[in-house]
XYZ file of C-alpha atoms in Angstrom:
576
model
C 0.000 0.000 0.000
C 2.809 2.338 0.688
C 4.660 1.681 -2.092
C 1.626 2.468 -4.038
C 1.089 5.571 -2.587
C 5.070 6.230 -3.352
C 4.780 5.649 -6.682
C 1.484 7.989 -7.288
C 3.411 10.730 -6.285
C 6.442 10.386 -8.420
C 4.397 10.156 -11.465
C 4.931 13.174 -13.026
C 3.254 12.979 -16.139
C 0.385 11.193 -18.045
C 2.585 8.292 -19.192
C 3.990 7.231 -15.740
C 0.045 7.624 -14.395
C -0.889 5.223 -17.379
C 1.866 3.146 -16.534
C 1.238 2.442 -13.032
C -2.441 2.359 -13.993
C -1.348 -0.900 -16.397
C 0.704 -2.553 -13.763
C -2.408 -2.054 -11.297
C -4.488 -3.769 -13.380
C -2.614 -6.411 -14.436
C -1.704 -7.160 -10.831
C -4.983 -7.426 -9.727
C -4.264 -4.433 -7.419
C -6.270 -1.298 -8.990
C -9.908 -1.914 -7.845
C -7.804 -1.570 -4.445
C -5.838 1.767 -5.628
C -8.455 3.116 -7.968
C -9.869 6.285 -5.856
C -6.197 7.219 -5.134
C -5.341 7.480 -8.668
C -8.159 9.308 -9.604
C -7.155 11.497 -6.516
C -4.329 12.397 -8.091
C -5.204 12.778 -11.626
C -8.271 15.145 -10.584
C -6.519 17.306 -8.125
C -3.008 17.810 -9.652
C -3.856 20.750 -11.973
C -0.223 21.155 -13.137
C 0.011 17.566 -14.437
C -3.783 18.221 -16.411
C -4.641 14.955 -15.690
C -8.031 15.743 -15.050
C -9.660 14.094 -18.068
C -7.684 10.615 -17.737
C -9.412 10.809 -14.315
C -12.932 11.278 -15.650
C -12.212 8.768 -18.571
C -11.417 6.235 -16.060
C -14.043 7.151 -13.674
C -16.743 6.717 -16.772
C -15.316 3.501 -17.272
C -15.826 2.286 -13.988
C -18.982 -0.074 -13.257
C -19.773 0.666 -9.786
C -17.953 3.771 -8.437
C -17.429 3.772 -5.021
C -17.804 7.005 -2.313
C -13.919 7.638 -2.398
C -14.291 7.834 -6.860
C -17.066 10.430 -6.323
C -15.093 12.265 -3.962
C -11.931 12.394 -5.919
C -13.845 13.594 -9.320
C -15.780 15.914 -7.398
C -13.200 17.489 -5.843
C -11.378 17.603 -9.290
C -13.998 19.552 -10.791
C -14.761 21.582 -8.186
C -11.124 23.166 -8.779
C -11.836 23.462 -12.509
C -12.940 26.975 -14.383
C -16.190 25.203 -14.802
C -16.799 24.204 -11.249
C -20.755 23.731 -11.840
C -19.830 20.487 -13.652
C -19.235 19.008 -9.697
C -22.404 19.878 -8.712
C -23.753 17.852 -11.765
C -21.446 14.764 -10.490
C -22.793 15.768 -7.021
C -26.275 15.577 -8.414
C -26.049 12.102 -10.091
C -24.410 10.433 -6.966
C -27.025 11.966 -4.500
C -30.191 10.433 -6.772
C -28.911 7.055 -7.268
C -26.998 5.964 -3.782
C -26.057 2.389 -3.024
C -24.722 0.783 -0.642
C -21.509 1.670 -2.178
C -22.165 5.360 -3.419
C -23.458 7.196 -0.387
C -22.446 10.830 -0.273
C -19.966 11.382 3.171
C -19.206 13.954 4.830
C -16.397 14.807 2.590
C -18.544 14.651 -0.961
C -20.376 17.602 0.507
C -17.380 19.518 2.031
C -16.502 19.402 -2.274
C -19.490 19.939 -3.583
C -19.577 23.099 -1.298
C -16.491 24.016 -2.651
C -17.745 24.117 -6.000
C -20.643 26.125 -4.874
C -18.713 29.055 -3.315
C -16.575 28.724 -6.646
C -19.950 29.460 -8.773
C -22.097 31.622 -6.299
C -24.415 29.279 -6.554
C -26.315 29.641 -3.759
C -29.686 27.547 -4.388
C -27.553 24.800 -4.838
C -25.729 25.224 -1.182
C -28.848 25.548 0.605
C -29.724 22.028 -0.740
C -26.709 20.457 0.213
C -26.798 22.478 3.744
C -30.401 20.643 3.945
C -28.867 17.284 2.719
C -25.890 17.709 5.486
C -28.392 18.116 8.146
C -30.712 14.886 6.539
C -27.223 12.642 6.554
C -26.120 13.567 10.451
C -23.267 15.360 9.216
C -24.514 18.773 11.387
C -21.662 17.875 14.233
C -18.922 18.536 11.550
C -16.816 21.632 12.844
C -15.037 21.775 8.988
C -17.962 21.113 7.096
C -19.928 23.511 8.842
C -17.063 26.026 8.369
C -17.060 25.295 4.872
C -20.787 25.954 4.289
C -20.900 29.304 6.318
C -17.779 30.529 3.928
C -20.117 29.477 1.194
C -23.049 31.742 1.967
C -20.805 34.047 2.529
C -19.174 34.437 -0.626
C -22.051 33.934 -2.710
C -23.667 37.202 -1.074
C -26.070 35.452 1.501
C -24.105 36.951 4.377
C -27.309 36.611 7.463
C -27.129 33.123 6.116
C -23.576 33.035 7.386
C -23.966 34.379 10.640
C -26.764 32.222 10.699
C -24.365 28.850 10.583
C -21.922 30.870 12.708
C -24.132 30.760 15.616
C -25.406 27.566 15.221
C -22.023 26.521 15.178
C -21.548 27.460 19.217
C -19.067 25.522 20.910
C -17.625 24.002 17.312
C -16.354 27.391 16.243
C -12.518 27.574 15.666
C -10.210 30.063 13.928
C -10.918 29.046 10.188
C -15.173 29.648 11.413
C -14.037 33.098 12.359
C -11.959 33.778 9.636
C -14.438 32.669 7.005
C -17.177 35.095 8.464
C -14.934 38.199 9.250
C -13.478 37.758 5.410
C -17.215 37.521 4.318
C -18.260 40.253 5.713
C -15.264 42.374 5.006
C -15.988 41.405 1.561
C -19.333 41.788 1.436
C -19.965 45.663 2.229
C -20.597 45.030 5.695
C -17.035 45.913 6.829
C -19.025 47.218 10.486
C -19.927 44.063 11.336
C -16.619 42.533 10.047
C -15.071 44.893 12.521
C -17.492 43.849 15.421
C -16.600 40.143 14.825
C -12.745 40.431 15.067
C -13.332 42.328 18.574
C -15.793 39.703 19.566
C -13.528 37.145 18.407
C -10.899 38.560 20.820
C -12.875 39.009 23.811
C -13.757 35.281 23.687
C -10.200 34.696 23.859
C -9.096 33.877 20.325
C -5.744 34.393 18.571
C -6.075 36.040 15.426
C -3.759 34.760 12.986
C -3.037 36.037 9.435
C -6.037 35.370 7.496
C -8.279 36.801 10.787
C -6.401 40.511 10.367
C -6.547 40.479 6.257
C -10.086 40.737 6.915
C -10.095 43.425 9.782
C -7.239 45.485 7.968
C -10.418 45.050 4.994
C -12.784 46.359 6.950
C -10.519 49.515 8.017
C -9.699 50.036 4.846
C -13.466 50.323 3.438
C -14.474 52.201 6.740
C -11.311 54.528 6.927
C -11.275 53.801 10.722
C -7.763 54.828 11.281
C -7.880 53.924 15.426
C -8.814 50.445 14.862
C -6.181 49.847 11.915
C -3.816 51.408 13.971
C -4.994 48.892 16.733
C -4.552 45.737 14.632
C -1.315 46.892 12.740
C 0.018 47.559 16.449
C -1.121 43.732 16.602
C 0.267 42.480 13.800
C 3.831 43.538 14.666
C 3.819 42.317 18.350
C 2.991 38.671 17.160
C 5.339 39.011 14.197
C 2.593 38.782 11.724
C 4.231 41.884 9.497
C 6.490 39.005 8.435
C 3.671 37.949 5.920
C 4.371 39.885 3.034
C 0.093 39.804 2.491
C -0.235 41.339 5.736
C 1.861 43.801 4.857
C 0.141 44.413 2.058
C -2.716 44.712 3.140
C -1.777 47.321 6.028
C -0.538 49.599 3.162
C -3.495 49.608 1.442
C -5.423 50.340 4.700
C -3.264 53.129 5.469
C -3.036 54.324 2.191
C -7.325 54.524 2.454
C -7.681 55.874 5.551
C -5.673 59.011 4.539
C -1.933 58.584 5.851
C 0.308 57.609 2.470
C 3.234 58.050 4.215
C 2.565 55.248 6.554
C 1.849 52.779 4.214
C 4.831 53.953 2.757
C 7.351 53.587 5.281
C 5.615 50.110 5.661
C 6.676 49.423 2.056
C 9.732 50.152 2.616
C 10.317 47.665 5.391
C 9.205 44.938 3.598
C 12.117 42.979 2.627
C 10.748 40.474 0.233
C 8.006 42.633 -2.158
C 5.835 41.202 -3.878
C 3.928 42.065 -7.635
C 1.277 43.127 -5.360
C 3.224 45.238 -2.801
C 4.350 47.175 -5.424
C 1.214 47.873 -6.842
C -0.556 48.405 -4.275
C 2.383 51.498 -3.138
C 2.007 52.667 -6.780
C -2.170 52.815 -6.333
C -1.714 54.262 -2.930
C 0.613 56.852 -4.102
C -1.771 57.573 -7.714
C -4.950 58.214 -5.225
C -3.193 60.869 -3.293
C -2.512 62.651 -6.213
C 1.546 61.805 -6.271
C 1.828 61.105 -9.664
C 5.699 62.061 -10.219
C 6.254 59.827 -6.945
C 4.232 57.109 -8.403
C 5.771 57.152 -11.424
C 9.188 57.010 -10.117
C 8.194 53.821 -7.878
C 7.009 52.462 -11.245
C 10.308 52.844 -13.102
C 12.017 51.527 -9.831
C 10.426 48.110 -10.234
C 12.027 47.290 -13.079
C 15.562 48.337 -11.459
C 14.773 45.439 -8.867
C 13.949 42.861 -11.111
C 10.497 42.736 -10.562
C 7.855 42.971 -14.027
C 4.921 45.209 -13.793
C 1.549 43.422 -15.120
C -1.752 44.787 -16.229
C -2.713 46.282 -13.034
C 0.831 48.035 -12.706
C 0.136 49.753 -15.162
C -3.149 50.174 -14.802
C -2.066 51.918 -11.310
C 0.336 53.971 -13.190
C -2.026 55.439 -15.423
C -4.474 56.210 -12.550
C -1.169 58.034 -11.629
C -0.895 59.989 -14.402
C -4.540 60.576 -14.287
C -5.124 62.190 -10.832
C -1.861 64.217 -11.538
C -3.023 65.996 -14.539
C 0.495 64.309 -16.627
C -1.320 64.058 -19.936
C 1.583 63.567 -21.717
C 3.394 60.971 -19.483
C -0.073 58.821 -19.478
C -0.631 58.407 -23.005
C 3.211 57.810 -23.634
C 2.864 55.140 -20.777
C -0.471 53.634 -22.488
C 1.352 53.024 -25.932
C 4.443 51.315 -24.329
C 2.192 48.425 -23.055
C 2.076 46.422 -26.104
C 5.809 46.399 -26.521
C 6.413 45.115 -23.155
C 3.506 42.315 -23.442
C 0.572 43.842 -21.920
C -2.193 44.013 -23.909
C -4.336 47.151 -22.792
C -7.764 46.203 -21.156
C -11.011 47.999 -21.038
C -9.671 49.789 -17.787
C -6.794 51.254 -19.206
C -8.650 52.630 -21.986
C -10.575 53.821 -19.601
C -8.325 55.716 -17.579
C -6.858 56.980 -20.600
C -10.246 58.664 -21.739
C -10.286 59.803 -17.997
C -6.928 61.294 -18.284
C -7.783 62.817 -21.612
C -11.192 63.957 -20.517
C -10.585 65.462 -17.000
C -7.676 67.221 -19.028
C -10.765 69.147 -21.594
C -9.366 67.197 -24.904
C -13.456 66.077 -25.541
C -12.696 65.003 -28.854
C -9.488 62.807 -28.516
C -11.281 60.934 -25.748
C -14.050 60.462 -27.528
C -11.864 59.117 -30.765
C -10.231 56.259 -28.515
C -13.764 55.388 -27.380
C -15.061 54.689 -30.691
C -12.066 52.999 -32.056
C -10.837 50.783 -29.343
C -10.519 47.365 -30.292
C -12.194 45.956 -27.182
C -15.591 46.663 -26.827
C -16.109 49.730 -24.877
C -18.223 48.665 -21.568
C -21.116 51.921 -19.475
C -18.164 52.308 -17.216
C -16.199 53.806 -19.806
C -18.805 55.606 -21.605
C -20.429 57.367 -18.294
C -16.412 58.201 -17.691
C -17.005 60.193 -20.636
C -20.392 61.674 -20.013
C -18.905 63.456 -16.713
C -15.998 65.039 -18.298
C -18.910 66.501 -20.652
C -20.525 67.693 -17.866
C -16.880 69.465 -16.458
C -16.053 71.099 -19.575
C -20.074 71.481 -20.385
C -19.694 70.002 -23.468
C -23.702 69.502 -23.963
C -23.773 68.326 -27.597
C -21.073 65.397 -26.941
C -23.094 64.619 -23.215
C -26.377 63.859 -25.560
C -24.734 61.475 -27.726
C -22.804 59.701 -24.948
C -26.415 59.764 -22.893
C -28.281 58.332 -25.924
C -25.528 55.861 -26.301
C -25.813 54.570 -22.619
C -29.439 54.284 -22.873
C -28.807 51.807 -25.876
C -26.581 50.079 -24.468
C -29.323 49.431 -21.568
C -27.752 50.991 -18.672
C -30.326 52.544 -16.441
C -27.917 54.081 -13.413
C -29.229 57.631 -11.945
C -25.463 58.887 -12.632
C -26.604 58.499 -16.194
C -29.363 60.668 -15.605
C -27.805 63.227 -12.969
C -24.773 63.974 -15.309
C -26.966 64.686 -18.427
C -29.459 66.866 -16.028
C -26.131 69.121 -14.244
C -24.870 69.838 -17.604
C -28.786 71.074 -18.921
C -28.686 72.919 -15.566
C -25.073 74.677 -16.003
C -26.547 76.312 -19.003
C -29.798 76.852 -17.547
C -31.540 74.935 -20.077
C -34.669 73.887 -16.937
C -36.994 72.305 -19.705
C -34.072 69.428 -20.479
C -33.351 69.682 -16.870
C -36.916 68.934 -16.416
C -37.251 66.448 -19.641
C -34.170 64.489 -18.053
C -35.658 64.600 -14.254
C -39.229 63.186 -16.036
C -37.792 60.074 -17.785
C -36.184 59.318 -14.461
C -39.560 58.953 -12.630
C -40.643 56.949 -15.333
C -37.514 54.371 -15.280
C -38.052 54.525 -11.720
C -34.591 55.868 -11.049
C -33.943 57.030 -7.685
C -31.117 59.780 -7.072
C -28.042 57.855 -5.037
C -28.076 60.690 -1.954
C -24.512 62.059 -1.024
C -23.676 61.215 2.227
C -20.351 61.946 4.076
C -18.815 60.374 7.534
C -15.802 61.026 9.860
C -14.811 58.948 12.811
C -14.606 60.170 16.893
C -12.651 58.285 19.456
C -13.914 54.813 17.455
C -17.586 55.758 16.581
C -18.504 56.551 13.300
C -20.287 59.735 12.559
C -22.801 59.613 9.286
C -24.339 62.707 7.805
C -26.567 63.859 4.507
C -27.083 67.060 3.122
C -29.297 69.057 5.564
C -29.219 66.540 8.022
C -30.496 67.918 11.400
C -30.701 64.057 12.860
C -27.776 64.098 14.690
C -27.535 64.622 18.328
C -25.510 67.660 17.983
C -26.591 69.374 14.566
C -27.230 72.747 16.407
C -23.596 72.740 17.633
C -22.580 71.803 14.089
C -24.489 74.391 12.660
C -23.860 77.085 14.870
C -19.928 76.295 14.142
C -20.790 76.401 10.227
C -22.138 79.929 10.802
C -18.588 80.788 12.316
C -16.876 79.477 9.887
C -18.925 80.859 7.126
C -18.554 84.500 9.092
C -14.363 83.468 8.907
C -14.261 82.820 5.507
C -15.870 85.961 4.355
C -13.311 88.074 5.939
C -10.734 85.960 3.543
C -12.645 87.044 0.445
C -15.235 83.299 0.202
C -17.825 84.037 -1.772
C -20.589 80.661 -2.672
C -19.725 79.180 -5.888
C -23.335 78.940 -6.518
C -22.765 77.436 -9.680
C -22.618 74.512 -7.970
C -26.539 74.450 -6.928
C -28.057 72.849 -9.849
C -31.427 74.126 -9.550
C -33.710 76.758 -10.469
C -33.935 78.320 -7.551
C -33.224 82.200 -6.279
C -29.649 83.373 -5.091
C -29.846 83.358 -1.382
C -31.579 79.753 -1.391
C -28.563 78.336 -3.457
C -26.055 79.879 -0.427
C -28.194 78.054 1.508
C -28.293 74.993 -0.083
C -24.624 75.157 -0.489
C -23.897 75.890 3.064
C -25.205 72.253 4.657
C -23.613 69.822 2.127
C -22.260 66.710 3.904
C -18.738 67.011 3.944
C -19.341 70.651 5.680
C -21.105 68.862 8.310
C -19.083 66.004 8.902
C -15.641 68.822 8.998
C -17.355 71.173 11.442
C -18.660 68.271 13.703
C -14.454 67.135 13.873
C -14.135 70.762 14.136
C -15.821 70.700 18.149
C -15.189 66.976 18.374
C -11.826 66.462 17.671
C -8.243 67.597 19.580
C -6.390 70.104 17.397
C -3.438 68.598 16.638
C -5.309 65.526 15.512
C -6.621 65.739 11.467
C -9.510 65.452 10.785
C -11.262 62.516 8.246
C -14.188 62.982 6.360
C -15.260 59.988 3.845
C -17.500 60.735 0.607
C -19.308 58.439 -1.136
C -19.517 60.771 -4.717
C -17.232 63.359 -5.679
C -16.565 66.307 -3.237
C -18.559 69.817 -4.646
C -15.952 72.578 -5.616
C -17.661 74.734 -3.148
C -16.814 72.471 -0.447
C -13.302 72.245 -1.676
C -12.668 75.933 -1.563
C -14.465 76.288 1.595
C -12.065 73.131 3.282
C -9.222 75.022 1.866
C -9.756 78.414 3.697
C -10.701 76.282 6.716
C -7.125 74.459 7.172
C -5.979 77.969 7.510
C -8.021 79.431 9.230
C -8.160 76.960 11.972
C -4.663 75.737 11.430
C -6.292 71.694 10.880
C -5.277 69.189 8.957
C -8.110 67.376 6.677
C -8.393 64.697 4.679
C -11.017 63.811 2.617
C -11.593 60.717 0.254
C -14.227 60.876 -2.038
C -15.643 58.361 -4.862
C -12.479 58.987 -7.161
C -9.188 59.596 -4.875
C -7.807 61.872 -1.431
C -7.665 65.349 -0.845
C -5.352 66.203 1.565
C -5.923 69.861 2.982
C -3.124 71.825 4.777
C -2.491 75.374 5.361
C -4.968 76.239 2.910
C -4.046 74.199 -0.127
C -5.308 70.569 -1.541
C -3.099 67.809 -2.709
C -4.956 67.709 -5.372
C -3.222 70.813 -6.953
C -6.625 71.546 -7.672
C -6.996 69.133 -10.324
C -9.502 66.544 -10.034
């Protein structure tokens, strides 16, 4: 038996696996060997041995448990992993004796599942695993909440997670920390790596690439800080992912020159390390210093790849270097990277964010890939920047063939109608969104005190101290006067009179969330405001003249990248 098992793994290709498989049978030996071989023909994806497996498996009169198990698994690893649930399928409807799905044909099949999101499919197995006794299994329950999970269903998840009690070990609290980090509810993902610590657990790696997720989608500096802080006291920064991972978190809760100086320390980068420095670097609006990392890469040995460059050109982008981007864009091909639909469009982003309308619009209608809404709607707002209103109607009426049906559609089209104060299209545009049923995404803005999280809308008088915050907007708007403010009113899209656009202006999100860190937060401390569209240029130039006035430091992230206010200047340059 041994020697068996010795030779299956020194075959090393499909003619020593055919070999042995001809000695087997001749010997009398393979009916006792069969499920390993299949084993290791299914599940050795750098041999591709996978179809000998199923060839032999077809061939096989009465497959056993351990055959199903072996195929299934096989399959489950393939680009096509629905093709195990079919296998799954077939054993489950005609069992023997023989042929009984274990405990381990559904810990596969699951596999497959959370492979294809398919989610029907692992609700009837979960029912199945209940029906065959198998509830008691710590791993297979583990592997069934990570499969509601990652196909979206994350209550479901939780659901398992409790049920799971006493069972629960580190891979159950990674899988549902990951999930949730993953699946938008990066609060909750948060809440569970706490929870998981009060109950006395040891994170490991895989628990804080979750949490150092969550911080990242939250920007909740004081908890990343927390778990970096972590990290390096249990030698965890020795995991170049880690590390990774706490530069991107860094990097998107405002402080680039922490994730930097964790860059640096890491000994052995990886691909991803240095794109995810280069990214970090392109969002704050470093471009030369991005670039410069770029061309360093290739001193060290290391290739770039699509999303390199991809995070080069975002670079170039947020920096306003036109001419560097599009020279960057046409080297690709020579150094064997074919150009995706992303870096087209970044390069009509570069191009249109720059006011060259017509050049951006060229690439879009001759690019050999098909051009996807992202791209096009990329378009549509630098129409509505440079009011370009004849190119915004064609892009519009080319979205609205190609089906898309997203109120940013609708809202660009309407702001550029409005800029000109064309209210009948403004109207026309606002009707044919009541009829699609499209609802306006609201713009909402958040900072974080002393661990809480602070959410507020435009106007919003639901927080427990929006009469503070107001009263300190009416200071600041008194401060800013004396430095020459005046409301870019512009920015009020609506026919409406002068004073009521001031108004308007004056209780946009971001100006909340700043003057609530304003009475909330120590001085020396900056402040962090999150948006989740792009910040209004009133609100720039009023965040501007507050930095210094009140001698704070603010940072602000919006939909497309950081603006880092100091002494009254942006980061940004200005250019976004």
């Amino acid at each position: 038996m041994a020697f068996v098992d010795s030779l299956l793994q020194n075959c090393h290709s499909l003619s020593h696996i055919k070999q042995l498989h001809a000695h087997l049978t001749t010997t009398g030996l393979f009916p006792f060997h069969r499920s390993k071989l299949l084993d290791r023909c299914a599940t050795s994806p750098s041999l591709s041995l996978l179809p000998y497996a199923a060839f032999v498996f077809r061939h096989t009169p009465s497959p056993s448990t351990n055959d199903y198990n072996a195929i299934i698994r096989g399959l489950a690893l393939t680009p096509t992993p629905t093709r195990a649930l079919t296998c799954y399928l077939h054993m489950s409807r005609a069992p023997t004796t023989t042929t009984r799905p274990d405990a381990l044909t559904c810990s596969f099949a699951l596999k497959a599942c959370a492979r294809a999101l398919a989610l029907p499919e692992a609700a009837q197995i979960h029912s199945q695993v209940t029906r065959f006794g198998f509830g008691l299994d710590a791993l297979l329950q583990t592997t069934l909440l990570d499969v509601y999970a990652k196909a979206g269903d994350l209550d479901g998840a939780r659901k398992v997670f409790e049920e799971m009690a006493s069972r629960r070990d580190i891979a159950s609290w990674n899988a549902l920390i990951a999930g949730l980090a993953q699946g938008s509810r990066p609060s909750e993902a948060l809440e569970m790596f706490k929870r998981a610590g009060s109950e006395g657990l040891r994170a490991n790696e895989v628990t804080v690439l979750g949490a150092l997720s969550a911080c990242s989608q939250l920007g909740a500096t004081r908890e990343g800080e927390k778990i970096w802080e972590y990290v390096r006291s249990e030698g965890l920064d020795l995991n170049v992912q880690v590390c990774n991972a706490a530069i991107d978190m860094y990097a998107k809760c405002g402080f680039v020159d922490k994730a930097y100086q964790i860059f640096e320390r890491v000994c052995r980068k990886s691909l991803v390390t240095w794109n995810t420095m280069i990214m970090a670097l392109a969002m704050h609006g470093d471009g030369r210093r991005a670039m410069e990392l770029f061309e360093e890469m290739g001193r060290f040995g290391v290739c770039p790849d699509s999303v390199s460059y991809l995070a080069a050109l975002c670079a170039c982008n947020h920096a306003g270097l036109v001419d560097e981007g599009f020279r960057l864009f046409n080297s690709m091909a020579g150094r064997g990277v074919s150009p995706n639909v992303k870096h087209y469009g970044s390069v009509v982003d570069l191009l249109g964010r720059a006011g060259w309308l017509e050049d951006a619009f060229e690439i879009v209608r001759s690019m050999p890939v098909v051009p996807d809404v992202v791209l096009w709607q990329t378009l549509l707002g630098a129409c509505k920047t440079y009011g370009n209103v004849d190119m915004a109607e064609q892009v519009s009426r080319k979205l609205v063939e190609m089906g898309s049906n997203s109120c940013g559609d609708f809202v660009l089209l309407s702001n550029v109608y409005a800029a000109l104060e064309r209210w009948d299209d403004v109207g026309r545009v606002r009707e044919a969104m009541k009829n699609r049923d499209v609802k306006k995404v609201p713009g909402f803005s958040y900072t974080e005190v002393e661990g809480v999280v602070h959410k507020f809308l435009n106007g919003d008088q639901s927080h427990p101290s929006w009469r503070e915050i107001y009263r300190k907007l009416e200071e600041v708007r008194f401060r800013i006067e004396a430095y020459g403010y005046v409301p870019e009113t512009n920015y009020v899209l609506h026919d409406i009179g002068q004073e009521d656009k001031e108004n308007a202006l004056c209780y946009h999100s971001e100006k909340l969330a700043v003057a609530f860190g304003l009475i909330s937060i120590s001085e020396h401390a900056p402040i962090q405001v999150i948006k989740n569209l792009r910040i209004c240029g009133d609100c720039h130039a009023v965040i501007k003249l507050i930095s210094k006035i009140y001698e704070r430091e603010i940072i602000v992230r919006d939909r497309a990248r950081f603006h880092r206010f100091k002494q009254g200047s942006c980061s940004c340059r200005d250019y976004w």
